[in-house]
PDB file of C-alpha atoms in Angstrom:
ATOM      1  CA  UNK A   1      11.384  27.322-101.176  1.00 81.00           C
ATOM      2  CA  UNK A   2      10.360  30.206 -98.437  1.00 89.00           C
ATOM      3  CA  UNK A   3      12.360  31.261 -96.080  1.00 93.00           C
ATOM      4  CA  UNK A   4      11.486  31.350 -91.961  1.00 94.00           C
ATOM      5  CA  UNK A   5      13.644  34.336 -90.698  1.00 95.00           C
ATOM      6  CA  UNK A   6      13.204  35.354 -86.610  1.00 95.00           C
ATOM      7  CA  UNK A   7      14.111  36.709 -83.789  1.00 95.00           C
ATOM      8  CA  UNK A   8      13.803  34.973 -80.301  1.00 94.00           C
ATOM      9  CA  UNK A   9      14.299  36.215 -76.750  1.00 95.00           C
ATOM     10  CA  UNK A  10      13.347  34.573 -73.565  1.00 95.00           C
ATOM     11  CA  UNK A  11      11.244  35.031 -71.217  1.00 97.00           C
ATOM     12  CA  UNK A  12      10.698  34.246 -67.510  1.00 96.00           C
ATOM     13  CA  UNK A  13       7.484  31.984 -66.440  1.00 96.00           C
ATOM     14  CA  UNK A  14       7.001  35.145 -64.076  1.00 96.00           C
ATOM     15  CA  UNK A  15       7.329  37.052 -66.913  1.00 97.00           C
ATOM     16  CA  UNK A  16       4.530  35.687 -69.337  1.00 98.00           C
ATOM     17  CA  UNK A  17       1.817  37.526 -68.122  1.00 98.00           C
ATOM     18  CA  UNK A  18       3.263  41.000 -68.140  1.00 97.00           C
ATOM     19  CA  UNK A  19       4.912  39.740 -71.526  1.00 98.00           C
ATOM     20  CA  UNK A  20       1.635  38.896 -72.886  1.00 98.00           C
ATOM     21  CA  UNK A  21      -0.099  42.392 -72.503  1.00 98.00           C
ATOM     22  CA  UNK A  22       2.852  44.003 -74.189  1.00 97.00           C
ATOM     23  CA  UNK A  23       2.472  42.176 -76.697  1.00 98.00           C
ATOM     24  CA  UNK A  24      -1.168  42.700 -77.143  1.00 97.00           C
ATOM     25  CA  UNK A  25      -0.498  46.497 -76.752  1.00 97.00           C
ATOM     26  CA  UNK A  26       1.710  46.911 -79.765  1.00 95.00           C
ATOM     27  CA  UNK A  27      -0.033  44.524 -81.942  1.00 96.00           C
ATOM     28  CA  UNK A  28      -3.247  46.213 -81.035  1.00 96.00           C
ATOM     29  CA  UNK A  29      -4.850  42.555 -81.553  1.00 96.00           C
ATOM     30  CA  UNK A  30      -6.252  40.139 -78.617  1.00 97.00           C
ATOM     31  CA  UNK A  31      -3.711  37.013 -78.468  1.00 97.00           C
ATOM     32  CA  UNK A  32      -4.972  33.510 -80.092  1.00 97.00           C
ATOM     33  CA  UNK A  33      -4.370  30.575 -77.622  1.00 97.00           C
ATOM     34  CA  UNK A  34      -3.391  27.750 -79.538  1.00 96.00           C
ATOM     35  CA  UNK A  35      -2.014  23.868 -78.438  1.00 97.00           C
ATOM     36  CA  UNK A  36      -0.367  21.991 -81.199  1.00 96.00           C
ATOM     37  CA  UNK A  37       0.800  18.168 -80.463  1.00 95.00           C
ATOM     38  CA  UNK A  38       4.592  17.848 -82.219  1.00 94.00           C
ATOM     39  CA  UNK A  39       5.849  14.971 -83.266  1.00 93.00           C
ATOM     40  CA  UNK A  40       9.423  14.793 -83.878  1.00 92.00           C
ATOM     41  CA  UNK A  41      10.231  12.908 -87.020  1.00 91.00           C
ATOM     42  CA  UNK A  42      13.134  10.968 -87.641  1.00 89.00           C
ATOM     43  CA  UNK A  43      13.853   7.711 -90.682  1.00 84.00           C
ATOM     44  CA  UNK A  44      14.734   4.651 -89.449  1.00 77.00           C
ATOM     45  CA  UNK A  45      18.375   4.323 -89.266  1.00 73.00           C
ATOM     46  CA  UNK A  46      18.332   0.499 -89.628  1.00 71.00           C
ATOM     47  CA  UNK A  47      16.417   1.070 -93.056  1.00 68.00           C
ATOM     48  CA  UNK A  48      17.217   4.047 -94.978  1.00 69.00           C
ATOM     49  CA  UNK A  49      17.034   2.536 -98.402  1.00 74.00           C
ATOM     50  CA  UNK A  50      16.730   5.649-101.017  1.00 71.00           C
ATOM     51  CA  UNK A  51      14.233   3.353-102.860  1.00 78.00           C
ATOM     52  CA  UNK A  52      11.882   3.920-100.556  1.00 82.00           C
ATOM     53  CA  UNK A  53      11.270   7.867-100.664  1.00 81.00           C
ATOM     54  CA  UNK A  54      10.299   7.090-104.583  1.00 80.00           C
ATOM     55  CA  UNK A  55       6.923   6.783-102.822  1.00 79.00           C
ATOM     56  CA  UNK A  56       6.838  10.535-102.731  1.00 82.00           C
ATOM     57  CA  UNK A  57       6.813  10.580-106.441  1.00 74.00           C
ATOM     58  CA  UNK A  58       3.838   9.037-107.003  1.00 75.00           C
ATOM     59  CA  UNK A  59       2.064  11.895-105.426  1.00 72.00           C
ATOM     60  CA  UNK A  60       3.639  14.047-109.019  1.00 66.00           C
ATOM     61  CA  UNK A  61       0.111  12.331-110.685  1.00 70.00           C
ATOM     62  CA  UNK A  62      -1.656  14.053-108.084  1.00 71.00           C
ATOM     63  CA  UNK A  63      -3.741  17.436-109.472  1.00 64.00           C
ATOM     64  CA  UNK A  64      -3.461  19.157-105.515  1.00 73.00           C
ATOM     65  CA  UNK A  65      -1.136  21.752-104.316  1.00 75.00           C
ATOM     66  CA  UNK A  66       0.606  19.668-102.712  1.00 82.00           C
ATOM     67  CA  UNK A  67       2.249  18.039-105.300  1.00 82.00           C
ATOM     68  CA  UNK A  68       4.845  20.100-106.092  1.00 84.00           C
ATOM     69  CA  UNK A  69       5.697  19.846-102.116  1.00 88.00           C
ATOM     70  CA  UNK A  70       5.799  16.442-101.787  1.00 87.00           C
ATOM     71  CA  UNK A  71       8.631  16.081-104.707  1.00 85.00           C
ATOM     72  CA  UNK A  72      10.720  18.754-103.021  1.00 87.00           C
ATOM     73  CA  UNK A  73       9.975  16.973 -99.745  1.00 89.00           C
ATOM     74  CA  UNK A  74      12.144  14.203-101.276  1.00 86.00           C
ATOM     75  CA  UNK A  75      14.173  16.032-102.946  1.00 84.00           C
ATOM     76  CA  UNK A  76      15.645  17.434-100.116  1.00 86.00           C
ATOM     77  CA  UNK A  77      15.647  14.385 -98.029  1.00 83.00           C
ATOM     78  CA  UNK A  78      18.192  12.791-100.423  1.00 74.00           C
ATOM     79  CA  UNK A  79      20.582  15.748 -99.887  1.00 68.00           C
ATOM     80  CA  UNK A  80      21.132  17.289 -96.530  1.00 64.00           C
ATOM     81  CA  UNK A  81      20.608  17.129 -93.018  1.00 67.00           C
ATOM     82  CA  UNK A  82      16.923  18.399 -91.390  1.00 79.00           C
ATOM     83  CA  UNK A  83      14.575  18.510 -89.446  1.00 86.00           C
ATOM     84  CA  UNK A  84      11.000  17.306 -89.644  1.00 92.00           C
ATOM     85  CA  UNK A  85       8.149  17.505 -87.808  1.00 94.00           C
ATOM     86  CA  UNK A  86       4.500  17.021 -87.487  1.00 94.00           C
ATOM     87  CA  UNK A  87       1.920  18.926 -86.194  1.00 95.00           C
ATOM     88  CA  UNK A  88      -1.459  18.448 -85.288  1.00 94.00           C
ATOM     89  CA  UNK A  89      -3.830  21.322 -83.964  1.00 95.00           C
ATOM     90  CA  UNK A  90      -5.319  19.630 -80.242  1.00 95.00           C
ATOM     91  CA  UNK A  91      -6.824  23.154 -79.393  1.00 95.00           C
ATOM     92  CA  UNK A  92     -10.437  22.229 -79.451  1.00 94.00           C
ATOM     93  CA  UNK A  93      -8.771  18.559 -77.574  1.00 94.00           C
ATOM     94  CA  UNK A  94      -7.647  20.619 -74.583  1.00 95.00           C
ATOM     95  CA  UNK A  95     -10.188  22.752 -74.336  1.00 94.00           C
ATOM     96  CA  UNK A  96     -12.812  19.798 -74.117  1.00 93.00           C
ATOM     97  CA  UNK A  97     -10.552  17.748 -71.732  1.00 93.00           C
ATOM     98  CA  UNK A  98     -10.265  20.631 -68.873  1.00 90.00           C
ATOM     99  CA  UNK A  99      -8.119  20.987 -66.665  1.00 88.00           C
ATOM    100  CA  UNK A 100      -8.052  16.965 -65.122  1.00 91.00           C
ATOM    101  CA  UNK A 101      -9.169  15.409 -68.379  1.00 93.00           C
ATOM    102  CA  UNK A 102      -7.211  13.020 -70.501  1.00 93.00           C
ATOM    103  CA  UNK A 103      -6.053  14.355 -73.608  1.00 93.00           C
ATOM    104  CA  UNK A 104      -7.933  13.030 -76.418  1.00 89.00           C
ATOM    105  CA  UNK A 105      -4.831  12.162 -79.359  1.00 88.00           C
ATOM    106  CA  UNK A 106      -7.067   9.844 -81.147  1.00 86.00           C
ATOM    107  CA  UNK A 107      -8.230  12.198 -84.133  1.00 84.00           C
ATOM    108  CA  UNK A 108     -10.426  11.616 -86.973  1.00 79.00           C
ATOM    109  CA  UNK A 109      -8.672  10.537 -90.156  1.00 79.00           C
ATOM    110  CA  UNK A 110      -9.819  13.383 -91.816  1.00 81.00           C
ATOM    111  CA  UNK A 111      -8.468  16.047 -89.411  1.00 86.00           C
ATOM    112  CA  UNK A 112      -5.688  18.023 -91.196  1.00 85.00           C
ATOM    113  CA  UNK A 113      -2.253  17.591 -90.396  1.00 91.00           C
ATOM    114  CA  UNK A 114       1.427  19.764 -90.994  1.00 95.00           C
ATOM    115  CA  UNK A 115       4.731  18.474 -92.434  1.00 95.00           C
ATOM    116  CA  UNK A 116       7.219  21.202 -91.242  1.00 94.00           C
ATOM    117  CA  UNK A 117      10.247  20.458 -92.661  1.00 93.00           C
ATOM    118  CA  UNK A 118      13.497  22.998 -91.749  1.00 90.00           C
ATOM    119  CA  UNK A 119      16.733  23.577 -92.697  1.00 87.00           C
ATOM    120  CA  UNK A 120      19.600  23.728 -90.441  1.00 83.00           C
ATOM    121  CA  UNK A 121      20.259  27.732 -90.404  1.00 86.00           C
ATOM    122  CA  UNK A 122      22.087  29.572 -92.910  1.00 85.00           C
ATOM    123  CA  UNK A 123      25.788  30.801 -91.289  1.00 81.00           C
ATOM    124  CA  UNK A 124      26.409  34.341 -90.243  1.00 74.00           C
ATOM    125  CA  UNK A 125      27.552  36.677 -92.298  1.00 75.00           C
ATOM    126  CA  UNK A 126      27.392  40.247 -93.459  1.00 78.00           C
ATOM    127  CA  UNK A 127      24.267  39.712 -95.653  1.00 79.00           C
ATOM    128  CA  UNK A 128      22.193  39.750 -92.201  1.00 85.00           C
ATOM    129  CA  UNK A 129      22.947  40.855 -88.057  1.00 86.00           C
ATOM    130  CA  UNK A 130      23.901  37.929 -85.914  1.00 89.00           C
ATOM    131  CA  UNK A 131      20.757  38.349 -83.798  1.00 92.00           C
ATOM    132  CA  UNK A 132      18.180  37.175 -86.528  1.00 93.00           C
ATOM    133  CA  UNK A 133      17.732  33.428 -87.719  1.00 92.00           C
ATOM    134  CA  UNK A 134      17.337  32.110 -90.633  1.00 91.00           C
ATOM    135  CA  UNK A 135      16.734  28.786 -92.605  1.00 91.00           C
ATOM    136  CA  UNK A 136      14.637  27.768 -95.424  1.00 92.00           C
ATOM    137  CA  UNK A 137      11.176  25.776 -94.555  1.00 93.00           C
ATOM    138  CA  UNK A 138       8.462  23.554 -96.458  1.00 93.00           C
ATOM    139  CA  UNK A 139       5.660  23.385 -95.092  1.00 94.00           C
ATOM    140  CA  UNK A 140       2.657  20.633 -96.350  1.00 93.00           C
ATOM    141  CA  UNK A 141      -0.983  20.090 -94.903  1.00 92.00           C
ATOM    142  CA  UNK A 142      -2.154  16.494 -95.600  1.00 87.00           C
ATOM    143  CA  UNK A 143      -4.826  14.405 -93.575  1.00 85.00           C
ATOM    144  CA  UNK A 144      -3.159  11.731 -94.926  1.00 85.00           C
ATOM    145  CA  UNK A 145       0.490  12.686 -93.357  1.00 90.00           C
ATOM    146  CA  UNK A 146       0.634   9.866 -90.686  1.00 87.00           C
ATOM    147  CA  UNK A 147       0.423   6.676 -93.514  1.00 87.00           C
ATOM    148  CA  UNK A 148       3.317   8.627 -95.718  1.00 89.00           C
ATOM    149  CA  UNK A 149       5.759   9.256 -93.237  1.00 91.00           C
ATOM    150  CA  UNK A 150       4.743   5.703 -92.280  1.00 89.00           C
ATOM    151  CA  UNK A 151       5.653   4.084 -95.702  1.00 88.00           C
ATOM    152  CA  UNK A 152       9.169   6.160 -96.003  1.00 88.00           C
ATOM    153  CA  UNK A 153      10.095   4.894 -92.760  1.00 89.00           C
ATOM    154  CA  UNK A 154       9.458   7.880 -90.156  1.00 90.00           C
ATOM    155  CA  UNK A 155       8.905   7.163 -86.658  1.00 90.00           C
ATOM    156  CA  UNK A 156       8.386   9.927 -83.552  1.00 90.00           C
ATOM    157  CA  UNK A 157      11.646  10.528 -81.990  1.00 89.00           C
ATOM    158  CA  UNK A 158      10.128  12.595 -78.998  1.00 91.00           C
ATOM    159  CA  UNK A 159       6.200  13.866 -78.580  1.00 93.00           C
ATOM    160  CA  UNK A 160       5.448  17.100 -76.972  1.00 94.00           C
ATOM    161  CA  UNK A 161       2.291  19.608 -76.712  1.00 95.00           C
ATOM    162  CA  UNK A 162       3.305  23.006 -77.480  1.00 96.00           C
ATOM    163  CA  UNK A 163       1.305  25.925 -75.768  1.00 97.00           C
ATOM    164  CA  UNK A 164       1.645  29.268 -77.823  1.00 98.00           C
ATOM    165  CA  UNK A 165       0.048  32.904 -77.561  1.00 98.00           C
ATOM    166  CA  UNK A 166      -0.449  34.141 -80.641  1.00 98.00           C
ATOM    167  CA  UNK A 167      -0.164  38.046 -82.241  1.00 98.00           C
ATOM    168  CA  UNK A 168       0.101  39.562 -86.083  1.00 97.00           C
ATOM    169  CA  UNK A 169       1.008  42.609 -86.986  1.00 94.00           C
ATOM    170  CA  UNK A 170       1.305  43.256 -90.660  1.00 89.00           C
ATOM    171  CA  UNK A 171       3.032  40.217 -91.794  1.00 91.00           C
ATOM    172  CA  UNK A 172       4.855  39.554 -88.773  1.00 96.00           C
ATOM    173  CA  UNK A 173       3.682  36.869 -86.477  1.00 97.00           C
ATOM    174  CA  UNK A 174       4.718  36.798 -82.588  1.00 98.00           C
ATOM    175  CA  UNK A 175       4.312  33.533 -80.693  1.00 98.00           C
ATOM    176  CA  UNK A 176       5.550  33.537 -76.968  1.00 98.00           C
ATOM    177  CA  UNK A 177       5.358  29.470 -76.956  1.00 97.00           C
ATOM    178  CA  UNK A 178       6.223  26.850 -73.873  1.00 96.00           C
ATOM    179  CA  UNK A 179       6.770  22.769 -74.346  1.00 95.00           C
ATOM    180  CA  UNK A 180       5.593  20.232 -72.667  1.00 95.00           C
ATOM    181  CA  UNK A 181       7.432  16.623 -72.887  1.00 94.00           C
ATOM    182  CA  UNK A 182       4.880  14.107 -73.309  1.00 93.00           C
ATOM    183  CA  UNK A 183       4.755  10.236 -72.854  1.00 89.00           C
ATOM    184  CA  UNK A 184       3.565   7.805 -75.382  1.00 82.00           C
ATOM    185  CA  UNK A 185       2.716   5.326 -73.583  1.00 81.00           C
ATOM    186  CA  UNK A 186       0.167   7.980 -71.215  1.00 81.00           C
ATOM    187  CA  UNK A 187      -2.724   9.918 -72.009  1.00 85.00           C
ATOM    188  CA  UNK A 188      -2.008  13.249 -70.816  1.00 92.00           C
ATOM    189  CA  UNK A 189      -3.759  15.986 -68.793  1.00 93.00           C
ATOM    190  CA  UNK A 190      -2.979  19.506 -68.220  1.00 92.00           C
ATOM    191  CA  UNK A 191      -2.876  19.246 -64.846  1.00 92.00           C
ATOM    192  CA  UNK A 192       0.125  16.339 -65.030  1.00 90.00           C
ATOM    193  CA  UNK A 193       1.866  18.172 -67.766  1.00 92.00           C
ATOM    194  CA  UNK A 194       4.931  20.158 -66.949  1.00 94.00           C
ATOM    195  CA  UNK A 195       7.002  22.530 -69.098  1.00 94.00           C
ATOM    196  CA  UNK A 196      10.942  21.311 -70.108  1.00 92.00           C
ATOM    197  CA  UNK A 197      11.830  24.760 -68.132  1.00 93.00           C
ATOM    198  CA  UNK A 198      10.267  27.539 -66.102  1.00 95.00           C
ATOM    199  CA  UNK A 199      10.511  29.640 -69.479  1.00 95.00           C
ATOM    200  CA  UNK A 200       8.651  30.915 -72.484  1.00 97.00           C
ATOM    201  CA  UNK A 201      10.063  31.644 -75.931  1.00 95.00           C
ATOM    202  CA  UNK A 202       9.221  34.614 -77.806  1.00 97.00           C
ATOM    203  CA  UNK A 203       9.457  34.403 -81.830  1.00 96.00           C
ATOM    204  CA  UNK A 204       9.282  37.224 -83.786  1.00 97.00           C
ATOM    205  CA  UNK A 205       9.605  35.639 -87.353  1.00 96.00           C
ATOM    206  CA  UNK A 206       8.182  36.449 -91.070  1.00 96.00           C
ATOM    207  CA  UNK A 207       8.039  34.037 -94.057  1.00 93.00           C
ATOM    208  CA  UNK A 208       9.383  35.512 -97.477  1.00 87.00           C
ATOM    209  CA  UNK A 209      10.594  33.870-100.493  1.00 88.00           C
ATOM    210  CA  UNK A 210      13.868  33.435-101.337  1.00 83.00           C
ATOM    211  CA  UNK A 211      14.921  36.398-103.851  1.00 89.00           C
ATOM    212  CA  UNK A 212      17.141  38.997-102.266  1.00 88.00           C
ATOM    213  CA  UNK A 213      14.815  41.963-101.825  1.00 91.00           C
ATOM    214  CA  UNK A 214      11.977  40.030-100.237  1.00 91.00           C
ATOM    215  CA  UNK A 215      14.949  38.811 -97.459  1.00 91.00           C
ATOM    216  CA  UNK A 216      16.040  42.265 -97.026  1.00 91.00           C
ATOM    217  CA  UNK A 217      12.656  43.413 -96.447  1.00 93.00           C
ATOM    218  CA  UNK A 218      12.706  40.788 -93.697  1.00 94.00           C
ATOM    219  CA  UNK A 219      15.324  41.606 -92.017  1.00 94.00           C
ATOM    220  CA  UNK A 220      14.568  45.374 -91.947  1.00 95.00           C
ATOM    221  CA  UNK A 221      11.006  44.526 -90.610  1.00 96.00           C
ATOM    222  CA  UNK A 222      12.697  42.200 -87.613  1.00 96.00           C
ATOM    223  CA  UNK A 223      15.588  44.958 -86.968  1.00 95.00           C
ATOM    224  CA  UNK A 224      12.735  47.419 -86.410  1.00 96.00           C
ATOM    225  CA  UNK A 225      11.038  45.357 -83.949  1.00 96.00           C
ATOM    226  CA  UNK A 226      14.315  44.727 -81.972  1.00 96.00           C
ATOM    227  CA  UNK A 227      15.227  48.531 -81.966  1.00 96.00           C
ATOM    228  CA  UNK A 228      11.575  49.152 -80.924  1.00 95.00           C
ATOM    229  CA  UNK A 229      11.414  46.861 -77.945  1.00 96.00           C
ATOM    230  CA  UNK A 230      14.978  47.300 -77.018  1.00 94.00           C
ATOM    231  CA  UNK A 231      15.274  47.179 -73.015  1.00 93.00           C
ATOM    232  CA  UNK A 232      12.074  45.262 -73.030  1.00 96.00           C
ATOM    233  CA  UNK A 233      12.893  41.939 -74.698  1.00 97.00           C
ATOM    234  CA  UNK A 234      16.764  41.356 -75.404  1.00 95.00           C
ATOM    235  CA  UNK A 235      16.276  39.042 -78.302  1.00 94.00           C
ATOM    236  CA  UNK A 236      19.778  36.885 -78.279  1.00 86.00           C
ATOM    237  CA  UNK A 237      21.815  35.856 -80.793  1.00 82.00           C
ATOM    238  CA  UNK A 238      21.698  31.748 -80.639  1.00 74.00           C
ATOM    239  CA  UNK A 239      24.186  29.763 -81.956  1.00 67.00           C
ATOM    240  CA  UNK A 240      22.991  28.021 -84.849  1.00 59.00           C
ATOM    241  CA  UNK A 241      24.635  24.448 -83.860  1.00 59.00           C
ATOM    242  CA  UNK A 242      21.216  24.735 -82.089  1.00 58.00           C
ATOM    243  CA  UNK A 243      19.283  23.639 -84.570  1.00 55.00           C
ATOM    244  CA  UNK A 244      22.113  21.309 -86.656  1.00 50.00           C
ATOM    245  CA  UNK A 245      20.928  17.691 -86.367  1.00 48.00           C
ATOM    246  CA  UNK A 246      24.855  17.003 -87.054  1.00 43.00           C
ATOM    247  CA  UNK A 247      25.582  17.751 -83.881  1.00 40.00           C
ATOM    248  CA  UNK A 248      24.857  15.590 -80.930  1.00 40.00           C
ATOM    249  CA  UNK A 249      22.492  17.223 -78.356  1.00 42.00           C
ATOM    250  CA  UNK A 250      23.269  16.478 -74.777  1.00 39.00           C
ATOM    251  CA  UNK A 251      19.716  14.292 -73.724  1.00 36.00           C
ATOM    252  CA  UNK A 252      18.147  14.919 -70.140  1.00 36.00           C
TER     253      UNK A 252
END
């Protein structure tokens, strides 16, 4: 199972635009615009029956790539705490809808969508500096995502559109990225929409697998970026209780 490893700083809504040519400057690449709608995923608690994840095994027969994923998928649902979510590209929605059009979240059943499963981060230590993140990911692309996490008992805890400008450079990926809390019982429109705060977050991450040399090489990519844009962007160091579904979040 890869590993998502990042940095993350934040940055003022005042901020983004000046933020957003930097970022295009060193990455020497024109930034991507994408909207993805996330769906926070969460199993019934009043039916949790272990039984009912053996669904997932039937997809074993299966002669895809994602077969393999979909046994770890419940593999590690058995075992630990998580987080899942889904994600659905609305780019192409938005764009259509303007600025005072509904949303369109009705998609065709065909249109692909992402199971992003994450870990809750690994501790600090010495093996890596207190300012980078880390947790291991799984990651599966399934049109038919919606009717499985249906039949294991997954329902949306929260729905939000999440606005993110996009850069690569080598195998690093920065995404300054904004949410938007959405209702749903309403259609949305970007003109109604409003952010949780008057703040972006910047993510400087890199996927590697697991073995020890491929993480090193992460972390000495992501160090370099920090030293590079030192006094620029003052990428944090976040507790990782942030991302622990153990621990009870304060709710607005």
């Amino acid at each position: 199972m890869p590993h998502e490893v990042f940095l993350t700083a934040v940055v003022k809504d005042g901020d983004a635009l000046k933020a957003r040519a930097i970022l295009a400057g060193i990455t020497e690449m024109k930034e991507r615009h994408h909207y993805l709608l996330v769906r926070h995923m969460e199993r019934d608690p009043s039916n949790r029956d272990p039984k009912i994840l053996n669904k997932l095994k039937e997809f074993q027969k299966e002669r895809s790539p994602n077969a393999a994923r979909w046994l770890e998928f419940q593999q590690t649902l058995t075992k630990q705490e998580y987080v899942v979510r889904e994600h659905v590209d609305i780019t192409q929605e938005v764009s259509s809808a303007g600025n005072d059009g509904e949303i369109s979240l009705t998609f065709h059943p065909h249109k692909v969508r992402l199971l992003r499963w994450s870990d809750i981060p690994d501790p600090p230590g010495k093996a890596f500096p207190e300012f980078i993140t880390q947790r291991r990911i799984l990651e599966i692309a399934d049109p038919r995502l919606g009717k499985i996490l249906s039949d294991i008992k997954f329902t949306p805890s929260s729905i939000s559109i999440e606005e993110s400008y996009k850069w690569w450079q080598s195998n690093l990926e920065y995404a300054l990225t904004r949410i938007f809390p959405i209702s749903p019982e309403s259609a949305p429109t970007m003109a109604t929409l409003k952010p949780v705060a008057p703040l972006w977050f910047l993510y400087v991450r890199v996927q590697n697998d697991s073995s020890p040399d491929r993480m090193k090489e992460g972390h000495a990519a992501l160090s370099a970026v920090r030293e590079r844009l030192l006094g620029v962007f003052d990428f944090k160091a976040f507790d990782r209780r942030v991302h622990d579904t153990r621990v009870m979040q304060p709710r607005p």
